[in-house]
Amino acid sequence: MANNDPLAINEGRINIAYANIIGASSYLSGAGYGSVTLTDSIVSYTNYMPCLGLGYPIADAHIERNIFYLSRGISTATNNNVSAYIKKTLLSSR
């Protein structure tokens, strides 16, 4: 993780790996207070739009090698040289 903000050391980070997330009703977000890493997971049957929101994280966010099945997708917004990396992730509506 590239830490682009010196204050990020004192902020939170959500790390989720190898999870099966079913029917989530809210979304994960850095929202200016931290950042998110979601890897090797399945997100399905979510009813919130979007199911994964990356709203202005303070450090780089990584969404890699996941399957989003019948979910509402991913929303991103970044600033201050922070990036959201979405790699090898399948978004499927069927």
Coordinates of C-alpha atoms in Angstrom, one line a residue:
M1 CA 0.0 0.0 0.0
A2 CA 1.3 3.4 -0.9
N3 CA 0.6 5.8 1.9
N4 CA 0.0 9.2 0.2
D5 CA -1.1 11.0 3.3
P6 CA 1.0 11.3 6.5
L7 CA -2.2 11.3 8.6
A8 CA -3.2 7.8 7.2
I9 CA -1.0 6.1 9.8
N10 CA -3.5 7.2 12.4
E11 CA -6.6 6.3 10.4
G12 CA -8.4 3.0 9.8
R13 CA -8.1 0.4 7.1
I14 CA -10.6 -2.3 6.2
N15 CA -8.9 -5.5 4.9
I16 CA -11.2 -8.3 3.7
A17 CA -9.9 -11.5 2.1
Y18 CA -11.5 -14.8 1.2
A19 CA -15.0 -13.6 2.3
N20 CA -18.4 -14.6 1.0
I21 CA -20.5 -11.5 1.4
I22 CA -24.2 -12.2 0.8
G23 CA -27.1 -9.7 0.9
A24 CA -25.2 -6.7 2.3
S25 CA -27.5 -3.7 3.0
S26 CA -24.8 -1.1 3.3
Y27 CA -21.5 -0.4 1.6
L28 CA -17.8 -0.5 2.5
S29 CA -16.2 2.9 2.2
G30 CA -13.0 4.7 3.1
A31 CA -15.1 7.9 3.3
G32 CA -12.2 10.2 4.2
Y33 CA -11.2 8.2 7.3
G34 CA -9.4 5.2 6.0
S35 CA -9.2 2.9 3.0
V36 CA -10.4 -0.5 1.8
T37 CA -8.8 -3.7 0.5
L38 CA -11.1 -6.4 -0.8
T39 CA -9.4 -9.5 -2.3
D40 CA -10.3 -13.0 -3.4
S41 CA -13.9 -12.7 -2.3
I42 CA -17.5 -13.1 -3.6
V43 CA -20.1 -10.4 -3.1
S44 CA -23.6 -11.4 -4.1
Y45 CA -27.3 -10.5 -3.8
T46 CA -26.7 -7.0 -2.5
N47 CA -29.5 -4.5 -2.4
Y48 CA -27.7 -1.2 -1.8
M49 CA -26.5 0.8 -4.7
P50 CA -23.5 0.7 -5.0
C51 CA -22.6 -2.3 -2.8
L52 CA -19.0 -1.1 -2.6
G53 CA -18.4 2.6 -2.3
L54 CA -14.8 3.9 -2.3
G55 CA -15.5 7.5 -1.4
Y56 CA -12.4 9.6 -1.0
P57 CA -10.2 7.1 0.9
I58 CA -7.1 8.6 2.4
A59 CA -4.8 5.9 1.1
D60 CA -4.9 3.7 -2.0
A61 CA -7.8 1.2 -2.2
H62 CA -7.4 -2.2 -3.7
I63 CA -10.2 -4.3 -5.1
E64 CA -8.6 -7.4 -6.7
R65 CA -9.6 -10.9 -7.8
N66 CA -13.2 -10.8 -6.7
I67 CA -16.6 -11.8 -8.1
F68 CA -19.6 -9.5 -7.8
Y69 CA -22.6 -11.6 -8.6
L70 CA -26.1 -10.0 -8.8
S71 CA -24.7 -7.0 -6.9
R72 CA -25.0 -3.3 -7.5
G73 CA -21.4 -2.6 -8.5
I74 CA -18.6 -0.4 -7.4
S75 CA -18.5 3.4 -7.0
T76 CA -15.2 5.3 -6.7
A77 CA -14.1 8.9 -6.0
T78 CA -10.6 9.9 -5.1
N79 CA -8.4 13.0 -4.6
N80 CA -5.0 14.0 -3.3
N81 CA -3.0 11.5 -5.3
V82 CA -4.9 8.6 -3.9
S83 CA -5.9 5.8 -6.3
A84 CA -8.5 3.0 -6.4
Y85 CA -7.1 -0.1 -8.1
I86 CA -9.8 -2.5 -9.4
K87 CA -8.1 -5.5 -11.0
K88 CA -9.1 -9.0 -12.1
T89 CA -12.7 -8.5 -10.7
L90 CA -15.7 -9.9 -12.4
L91 CA -19.0 -7.9 -12.3
S92 CA -21.9 -10.2 -13.3
S93 CA -25.6 -9.6 -13.5
R94 CA -26.4 -13.2 -14.2

